[in-house]
Amino acid sequence: MSDLLDPRNDFVFKRIFGSEENKDVLLVFLNRTFAESGEQPLTEIVLLNPYTDKDAPLDKQSIFDIWAKTAEGKLINIEMQLFNKYDIEKRTLYYWSKRYSGQLQEGQTYKELKKCVTINILNYSFIANERYHNVFHLREDHTGLELSDDLEVHFMELSKLDDQSVPMEGGLINWLLFLKGADKSNWEVLQMNEPTLKKAMDTLEFLSQDREARRLYEERQKYLHDEASMIEWATEKGIAQGREKGLLEGEKRKAIEIAKNMLSLGIEVSVIAKASGLSESEVEALKD
């Protein structure tokens, strides 16, 4: 896919799945997703924030998630994560709770609240198992009894897919292999398994040949790389500072133990301060 744009870039992903003209592509993708969690297929989907030309790659106001609603009012949010943003489970629950609670207008009752589904497509491994598609609900630990169906979170980890494992039947894996960047030599098989994938592939090829789309893609790609580098740098710095603080605290504890032992031997405070590195007032305080 060297000459093609990367569909894992959230800007490109939204152009393929989150535009009005490609709503049929999104519908089939969602039905393949929900088929794996035992839900009934959707017949209609409404885009709440369809892609427009005003979605600028560097504009913080531009949202490259896909927000949709079913005919029954169920809310769906799809987010593509090219790089590890860390604490994704907490971010997911935080944004899920905002969408869930944000449905109620003043005077409405809780029964008005509709199910909210979050679908995270990750370019990295996060869940500690071998499954590439994990689905979470609110269930009782021992019996599996569901408390409520209103919370549903999907994690799709592209990193767990074997590039060589092109299936011989339809299903979600065909879509995920396309997103991961399956070699074009495998596209024909993927299309045979999932005919609607052809429209997604055609859209990707069109965008890849469009000069303005490529310029915007490269801007977004640079922004995502810079953001990921900044998060990684901040995380590593935080770990290093924590390690340094731990070492300093360990040295301080060791100095206090030395000072206590010397005090018990009746050695002068000034001598103890020099030997331990503590101040004389700190040594005096240890007498108590």
mmCIF file of C-alpha atoms in Angstrom:
data_model
loop_
_atom_site.group_PDB
_atom_site.id
_atom_site.type_symbol
_atom_site.label_atom_id
_atom_site.label_comp_id
_atom_site.label_asym_id
_atom_site.label_seq_id
_atom_site.Cartn_x
_atom_site.Cartn_y
_atom_site.Cartn_z
ATOM 1 C CA MET A 1 0.000 0.000 0.000
ATOM 2 C CA SER A 2 2.997 2.274 -0.492
ATOM 3 C CA ASP A 3 1.173 4.600 -2.907
ATOM 4 C CA LEU A 4 -2.084 4.537 -0.940
ATOM 5 C CA LEU A 5 -2.975 6.696 2.035
ATOM 6 C CA ASP A 6 -3.101 4.861 5.350
ATOM 7 C CA PRO A 7 -6.766 4.149 6.257
ATOM 8 C CA ARG A 8 -5.714 4.018 9.938
ATOM 9 C CA ASN A 9 -5.172 7.778 9.816
ATOM 10 C CA ASP A 10 -8.346 9.098 11.498
ATOM 11 C CA PHE A 11 -8.786 11.798 8.834
ATOM 12 C CA VAL A 12 -8.806 9.160 6.064
ATOM 13 C CA PHE A 13 -10.887 6.749 8.158
ATOM 14 C CA LYS A 14 -13.602 9.362 8.576
ATOM 15 C CA ARG A 15 -13.550 10.186 4.851
ATOM 16 C CA ILE A 16 -14.179 6.487 4.086
ATOM 17 C CA PHE A 17 -16.669 5.598 6.831
ATOM 18 C CA GLY A 18 -18.042 8.897 8.100
ATOM 19 C CA SER A 19 -19.302 10.701 5.004
ATOM 20 C CA GLU A 20 -22.944 10.823 3.861
ATOM 21 C CA GLU A 21 -22.163 9.220 0.500
ATOM 22 C CA ASN A 22 -20.502 6.237 2.228
ATOM 23 C CA LYS A 23 -23.175 5.626 4.868
ATOM 24 C CA ASP A 24 -23.816 2.190 3.320
ATOM 25 C CA VAL A 25 -20.160 1.306 3.965
ATOM 26 C CA LEU A 26 -20.498 2.291 7.628
ATOM 27 C CA LEU A 27 -23.750 0.331 7.972
ATOM 28 C CA VAL A 28 -22.200 -2.922 6.725
ATOM 29 C CA PHE A 29 -19.110 -2.415 8.923
ATOM 30 C CA LEU A 30 -21.328 -1.894 11.988
ATOM 31 C CA ASN A 31 -23.456 -4.936 11.176
ATOM 32 C CA ARG A 32 -20.346 -7.112 10.909
ATOM 33 C CA THR A 33 -19.205 -5.665 14.254
ATOM 34 C CA PHE A 34 -22.515 -6.283 16.021
ATOM 35 C CA ALA A 35 -22.911 -9.760 14.487
ATOM 36 C CA GLU A 36 -19.915 -10.806 16.600
ATOM 37 C CA SER A 37 -21.659 -9.595 19.781
ATOM 38 C CA GLY A 38 -24.947 -11.322 18.914
ATOM 39 C CA GLU A 39 -27.001 -8.225 18.094
ATOM 40 C CA GLN A 40 -29.677 -7.760 15.480
ATOM 41 C CA PRO A 41 -28.533 -6.102 12.218
ATOM 42 C CA LEU A 42 -29.200 -2.393 11.707
ATOM 43 C CA THR A 43 -31.321 -1.249 8.785
ATOM 44 C CA GLU A 44 -30.615 2.465 9.026
ATOM 45 C CA ILE A 45 -27.967 4.774 10.464
ATOM 46 C CA VAL A 46 -27.897 8.546 10.909
ATOM 47 C CA LEU A 47 -24.533 10.350 10.923
ATOM 48 C CA LEU A 48 -24.462 12.967 13.680
ATOM 49 C CA ASN A 49 -21.149 14.554 12.603
ATOM 50 C CA PRO A 50 -20.584 13.659 8.932
ATOM 51 C CA TYR A 51 -17.270 14.575 7.324
ATOM 52 C CA THR A 52 -17.255 18.002 5.693
ATOM 53 C CA ASP A 53 -14.553 20.035 3.968
ATOM 54 C CA LYS A 54 -14.449 22.190 7.115
ATOM 55 C CA ASP A 55 -12.852 19.306 9.046
ATOM 56 C CA ALA A 56 -9.303 20.665 9.117
ATOM 57 C CA PRO A 57 -6.583 18.165 10.172
ATOM 58 C CA LEU A 58 -4.841 20.628 12.526
ATOM 59 C CA ASP A 59 -7.969 22.232 13.964
ATOM 60 C CA LYS A 60 -8.606 21.062 17.517
ATOM 61 C CA GLN A 61 -12.325 21.711 16.944
ATOM 62 C CA SER A 62 -12.437 19.079 14.195
ATOM 63 C CA ILE A 63 -13.629 15.728 15.511
ATOM 64 C CA PHE A 64 -12.405 12.720 13.564
ATOM 65 C CA ASP A 65 -14.432 10.238 15.584
ATOM 66 C CA ILE A 66 -17.621 9.025 13.892
ATOM 67 C CA TRP A 67 -20.840 9.686 15.795
ATOM 68 C CA ALA A 68 -23.964 7.906 14.623
ATOM 69 C CA LYS A 69 -27.461 7.040 15.777
ATOM 70 C CA THR A 70 -29.669 4.084 14.922
ATOM 71 C CA ALA A 71 -33.381 4.271 14.069
ATOM 72 C CA GLU A 72 -34.110 3.142 17.659
ATOM 73 C CA GLY A 73 -32.010 5.977 19.079
ATOM 74 C CA LYS A 74 -28.947 3.915 20.067
ATOM 75 C CA LEU A 75 -25.816 6.087 19.997
ATOM 76 C CA ILE A 76 -22.582 4.816 18.450
ATOM 77 C CA ASN A 77 -19.126 6.340 18.618
ATOM 78 C CA ILE A 78 -16.230 4.978 16.537
ATOM 79 C CA GLU A 79 -12.697 6.127 17.221
ATOM 80 C CA MET A 80 -9.555 5.187 15.306
ATOM 81 C CA GLN A 81 -6.354 5.282 17.376
ATOM 82 C CA LEU A 82 -3.157 5.138 15.335
ATOM 83 C CA PHE A 83 -0.910 5.664 18.373
ATOM 84 C CA ASN A 84 -1.202 4.696 22.033
ATOM 85 C CA LYS A 85 -2.706 7.630 23.949
ATOM 86 C CA TYR A 86 -2.491 5.744 27.274
ATOM 87 C CA ASP A 87 -5.308 5.382 29.839
ATOM 88 C CA ILE A 88 -7.672 4.599 26.964
ATOM 89 C CA GLU A 89 -9.980 2.602 29.229
ATOM 90 C CA LYS A 90 -10.525 5.654 31.456
ATOM 91 C CA ARG A 91 -10.854 8.003 28.459
ATOM 92 C CA THR A 92 -13.393 5.617 26.939
ATOM 93 C CA LEU A 93 -15.541 5.489 30.079
ATOM 94 C CA TYR A 94 -15.263 9.255 30.558
ATOM 95 C CA TYR A 95 -16.485 10.076 27.040
ATOM 96 C CA TRP A 96 -19.070 7.282 27.155
ATOM 97 C CA SER A 97 -20.519 8.763 30.373
ATOM 98 C CA LYS A 98 -20.680 12.246 28.824
ATOM 99 C CA ARG A 99 -22.549 10.936 25.783
ATOM 100 C CA TYR A 100 -24.868 8.812 27.933
ATOM 101 C CA SER A 101 -25.771 11.561 30.420
ATOM 102 C CA GLY A 102 -25.861 14.209 27.677
ATOM 103 C CA GLN A 103 -28.972 12.610 26.152
ATOM 104 C CA LEU A 104 -31.305 13.859 28.897
ATOM 105 C CA GLN A 105 -33.048 17.164 28.458
ATOM 106 C CA GLU A 106 -34.414 19.030 31.466
ATOM 107 C CA GLY A 107 -37.532 17.339 32.805
ATOM 108 C CA GLN A 108 -36.894 13.989 31.098
ATOM 109 C CA THR A 109 -36.778 10.757 33.109
ATOM 110 C CA TYR A 110 -33.946 8.239 33.206
ATOM 111 C CA LYS A 111 -35.914 5.741 31.143
ATOM 112 C CA GLU A 112 -35.388 8.092 28.177
ATOM 113 C CA LEU A 113 -31.688 7.174 28.150
ATOM 114 C CA LYS A 114 -30.682 5.043 25.156
ATOM 115 C CA LYS A 115 -27.846 2.563 24.798
ATOM 116 C CA CYS A 116 -24.403 4.011 24.002
ATOM 117 C CA VAL A 117 -21.826 1.943 22.140
ATOM 118 C CA THR A 118 -18.146 2.846 21.863
ATOM 119 C CA ILE A 119 -15.972 1.165 19.219
ATOM 120 C CA ASN A 120 -12.232 1.717 19.588
ATOM 121 C CA ILE A 121 -10.091 0.561 16.665
ATOM 122 C CA LEU A 122 -6.508 0.411 17.897
ATOM 123 C CA ASN A 123 -3.292 0.131 15.946
ATOM 124 C CA TYR A 124 -1.597 -1.328 19.038
ATOM 125 C CA SER A 125 -2.253 -4.112 21.557
ATOM 126 C CA PHE A 126 -4.110 -3.217 24.730
ATOM 127 C CA ILE A 127 -6.174 -6.184 25.983
ATOM 128 C CA ALA A 128 -4.154 -9.019 27.561
ATOM 129 C CA ASN A 129 -5.481 -11.821 25.353
ATOM 130 C CA GLU A 130 -5.135 -13.056 21.782
ATOM 131 C CA ARG A 131 -8.578 -11.897 20.582
ATOM 132 C CA TYR A 132 -8.527 -9.071 18.040
ATOM 133 C CA HIS A 133 -12.135 -8.109 18.896
ATOM 134 C CA ASN A 134 -13.168 -7.818 22.565
ATOM 135 C CA VAL A 135 -16.622 -6.652 23.685
ATOM 136 C CA PHE A 136 -17.399 -5.410 27.208
ATOM 137 C CA HIS A 137 -20.758 -5.073 29.015
ATOM 138 C CA LEU A 138 -21.956 -4.575 32.602
ATOM 139 C CA ARG A 139 -22.363 -8.091 33.998
ATOM 140 C CA GLU A 140 -22.439 -9.766 37.414
ATOM 141 C CA ASP A 141 -19.109 -11.441 38.197
ATOM 142 C CA HIS A 142 -20.330 -14.932 39.168
ATOM 143 C CA THR A 143 -23.437 -15.554 37.091
ATOM 144 C CA GLY A 144 -22.830 -13.341 34.050
ATOM 145 C CA LEU A 145 -26.214 -11.710 34.655
ATOM 146 C CA GLU A 146 -26.415 -8.421 32.758
ATOM 147 C CA LEU A 147 -27.212 -5.340 34.875
ATOM 148 C CA SER A 148 -27.976 -3.170 31.855
ATOM 149 C CA ASP A 149 -27.367 -3.369 28.121
ATOM 150 C CA ASP A 150 -26.846 0.400 27.922
ATOM 151 C CA LEU A 151 -23.043 0.182 28.122
ATOM 152 C CA GLU A 152 -21.164 -1.610 25.352
ATOM 153 C CA VAL A 153 -17.486 -1.097 24.527
ATOM 154 C CA HIS A 154 -15.630 -2.743 21.645
ATOM 155 C CA PHE A 155 -11.858 -2.884 21.284
ATOM 156 C CA MET A 156 -10.525 -3.969 17.886
ATOM 157 C CA GLU A 157 -6.746 -4.413 17.910
ATOM 158 C CA LEU A 158 -5.279 -4.414 14.408
ATOM 159 C CA SER A 159 -1.871 -5.374 15.813
ATOM 160 C CA LYS A 160 -3.234 -8.830 16.690
ATOM 161 C CA LEU A 161 -4.151 -9.646 13.092
ATOM 162 C CA ASP A 162 -1.851 -11.875 11.090
ATOM 163 C CA ASP A 163 -1.295 -10.295 7.662
ATOM 164 C CA GLN A 164 -1.323 -13.734 6.065
ATOM 165 C CA SER A 165 -4.633 -14.852 7.586
ATOM 166 C CA VAL A 166 -6.944 -13.729 4.775
ATOM 167 C CA PRO A 167 -10.240 -15.541 5.475
ATOM 168 C CA MET A 168 -12.302 -17.452 2.961
ATOM 169 C CA GLU A 169 -15.654 -16.142 4.200
ATOM 170 C CA GLY A 170 -17.384 -12.877 5.050
ATOM 171 C CA GLY A 171 -17.131 -11.142 8.392
ATOM 172 C CA LEU A 172 -15.506 -8.353 10.376
ATOM 173 C CA ILE A 173 -11.938 -9.622 9.925
ATOM 174 C CA ASN A 174 -12.047 -8.662 6.216
ATOM 175 C CA TRP A 175 -12.756 -5.042 7.163
ATOM 176 C CA LEU A 176 -10.024 -4.998 9.789
ATOM 177 C CA LEU A 177 -7.461 -6.479 7.393
ATOM 178 C CA PHE A 178 -8.322 -3.713 4.913
ATOM 179 C CA LEU A 179 -7.844 -1.088 7.650
ATOM 180 C CA LYS A 180 -4.562 -2.625 8.744
ATOM 181 C CA GLY A 181 -3.260 -2.229 5.205
ATOM 182 C CA ALA A 182 -3.650 -5.637 3.567
ATOM 183 C CA ASP A 183 -1.585 -5.962 0.402
ATOM 184 C CA LYS A 184 -3.557 -5.008 -2.721
ATOM 185 C CA SER A 185 -3.011 -8.537 -4.033
ATOM 186 C CA ASN A 186 -5.427 -9.667 -1.290
ATOM 187 C CA TRP A 187 -8.066 -7.023 -2.033
ATOM 188 C CA GLU A 188 -9.886 -9.202 -4.545
ATOM 189 C CA VAL A 189 -10.431 -11.960 -1.964
ATOM 190 C CA LEU A 190 -11.516 -9.438 0.669
ATOM 191 C CA GLN A 191 -14.009 -7.940 -1.808
ATOM 192 C CA MET A 192 -15.396 -11.375 -2.669
ATOM 193 C CA ASN A 193 -15.943 -12.020 1.044
ATOM 194 C CA GLU A 194 -17.356 -8.549 1.691
ATOM 195 C CA PRO A 195 -18.683 -6.892 -1.519
ATOM 196 C CA THR A 196 -19.250 -3.480 0.153
ATOM 197 C CA LEU A 197 -15.513 -3.305 0.834
ATOM 198 C CA LYS A 198 -15.074 -2.422 -2.845
ATOM 199 C CA LYS A 199 -16.625 1.000 -2.208
ATOM 200 C CA ALA A 200 -14.278 1.551 0.753
ATOM 201 C CA MET A 201 -11.315 0.544 -1.406
ATOM 202 C CA ASP A 202 -12.444 2.772 -4.286
ATOM 203 C CA THR A 203 -12.745 5.701 -1.869
ATOM 204 C CA LEU A 204 -9.237 5.073 -0.545
ATOM 205 C CA GLU A 205 -7.815 4.917 -4.070
ATOM 206 C CA PHE A 206 -9.631 8.121 -5.050
ATOM 207 C CA LEU A 207 -8.315 9.970 -1.962
ATOM 208 C CA SER A 208 -4.803 8.662 -2.614
ATOM 209 C CA GLN A 209 -4.839 10.207 -6.101
ATOM 210 C CA ASP A 210 -6.336 13.515 -4.968
ATOM 211 C CA ARG A 211 -3.598 16.112 -4.383
ATOM 212 C CA GLU A 212 -5.549 18.130 -1.791
ATOM 213 C CA ALA A 213 -6.620 15.018 0.132
ATOM 214 C CA ARG A 214 -2.975 13.854 0.258
ATOM 215 C CA ARG A 215 -1.834 17.267 1.514
ATOM 216 C CA LEU A 216 -4.426 17.219 4.298
ATOM 217 C CA TYR A 217 -3.540 13.595 5.088
ATOM 218 C CA GLU A 218 0.149 14.453 5.448
ATOM 219 C CA GLU A 219 -0.700 17.389 7.723
ATOM 220 C CA ARG A 220 -2.809 15.111 9.906
ATOM 221 C CA GLN A 221 -0.167 12.368 9.904
ATOM 222 C CA LYS A 222 2.477 14.827 11.093
ATOM 223 C CA TYR A 223 0.118 16.152 13.784
ATOM 224 C CA LEU A 224 -0.583 12.600 15.026
ATOM 225 C CA HIS A 225 3.134 11.722 15.050
ATOM 226 C CA ASP A 226 4.010 14.914 16.941
ATOM 227 C CA GLU A 227 1.216 14.320 19.461
ATOM 228 C CA ALA A 228 2.321 10.705 20.009
ATOM 229 C CA SER A 229 5.969 11.783 20.479
ATOM 230 C CA MET A 230 4.929 14.424 22.997
ATOM 231 C CA ILE A 231 2.863 11.921 25.014
ATOM 232 C CA GLU A 232 5.693 9.371 24.924
ATOM 233 C CA TRP A 233 8.223 11.999 26.028
ATOM 234 C CA ALA A 234 5.988 13.165 28.890
ATOM 235 C CA THR A 235 5.345 9.575 29.995
ATOM 236 C CA GLU A 236 9.035 8.659 29.969
ATOM 237 C CA LYS A 237 9.932 11.860 31.808
ATOM 238 C CA GLY A 238 7.284 11.125 34.449
ATOM 239 C CA ILE A 239 8.636 7.592 34.941
ATOM 240 C CA ALA A 240 12.226 8.898 35.188
ATOM 241 C CA GLN A 241 11.237 11.568 37.717
ATOM 242 C CA GLY A 242 9.358 8.992 39.768
ATOM 243 C CA ARG A 243 12.380 6.672 39.715
ATOM 244 C CA GLU A 244 14.684 9.535 40.726
ATOM 245 C CA LYS A 245 12.342 10.546 43.536
ATOM 246 C CA GLY A 246 12.249 6.924 44.731
ATOM 247 C CA LEU A 247 16.034 6.753 44.800
ATOM 248 C CA LEU A 248 16.263 10.013 46.760
ATOM 249 C CA GLU A 249 13.651 8.832 49.236
ATOM 250 C CA GLY A 250 15.501 5.534 49.620
ATOM 251 C CA GLU A 251 18.783 7.355 50.335
ATOM 252 C CA LYS A 252 17.044 9.556 52.912
ATOM 253 C CA ARG A 253 15.621 6.539 54.738
ATOM 254 C CA LYS A 254 19.046 4.934 54.771
ATOM 255 C CA ALA A 255 20.620 8.141 56.204
ATOM 256 C CA ILE A 256 17.982 8.276 58.960
ATOM 257 C CA GLU A 257 18.698 4.660 59.969
ATOM 258 C CA ILE A 258 22.437 5.394 60.139
ATOM 259 C CA ALA A 259 21.795 8.507 62.247
ATOM 260 C CA LYS A 260 19.540 6.586 64.666
ATOM 261 C CA ASN A 261 22.163 3.893 65.156
ATOM 262 C CA MET A 262 24.873 6.507 65.820
ATOM 263 C CA LEU A 263 22.622 8.341 68.307
ATOM 264 C CA SER A 264 22.105 5.102 70.208
ATOM 265 C CA LEU A 265 25.914 4.853 70.554
ATOM 266 C CA GLY A 266 26.074 8.342 72.109
ATOM 267 C CA ILE A 267 27.964 9.970 69.228
ATOM 268 C CA GLU A 268 27.814 13.781 68.982
ATOM 269 C CA VAL A 269 25.153 15.336 66.765
ATOM 270 C CA SER A 270 27.670 17.288 64.658
ATOM 271 C CA VAL A 271 29.615 14.118 63.867
ATOM 272 C CA ILE A 272 26.396 12.230 62.980
ATOM 273 C CA ALA A 273 25.298 15.064 60.644
ATOM 274 C CA LYS A 274 28.597 14.870 58.739
ATOM 275 C CA ALA A 275 28.492 11.068 58.504
ATOM 276 C CA SER A 276 24.828 10.767 57.445
ATOM 277 C CA GLY A 277 24.417 13.857 55.283
ATOM 278 C CA LEU A 278 21.476 15.039 57.405
ATOM 279 C CA SER A 279 21.349 18.507 58.925
ATOM 280 C CA GLU A 280 22.033 18.902 62.652
ATOM 281 C CA SER A 281 18.390 19.940 63.224
ATOM 282 C CA GLU A 282 17.199 16.743 61.467
ATOM 283 C CA VAL A 283 19.481 14.663 63.704
ATOM 284 C CA GLU A 284 18.226 16.533 66.811
ATOM 285 C CA ALA A 285 14.643 15.757 65.767
ATOM 286 C CA LEU A 286 15.507 12.040 65.659
ATOM 287 C CA LYS A 287 16.332 12.112 69.379
ATOM 288 C CA ASP A 288 12.579 12.456 70.020
#
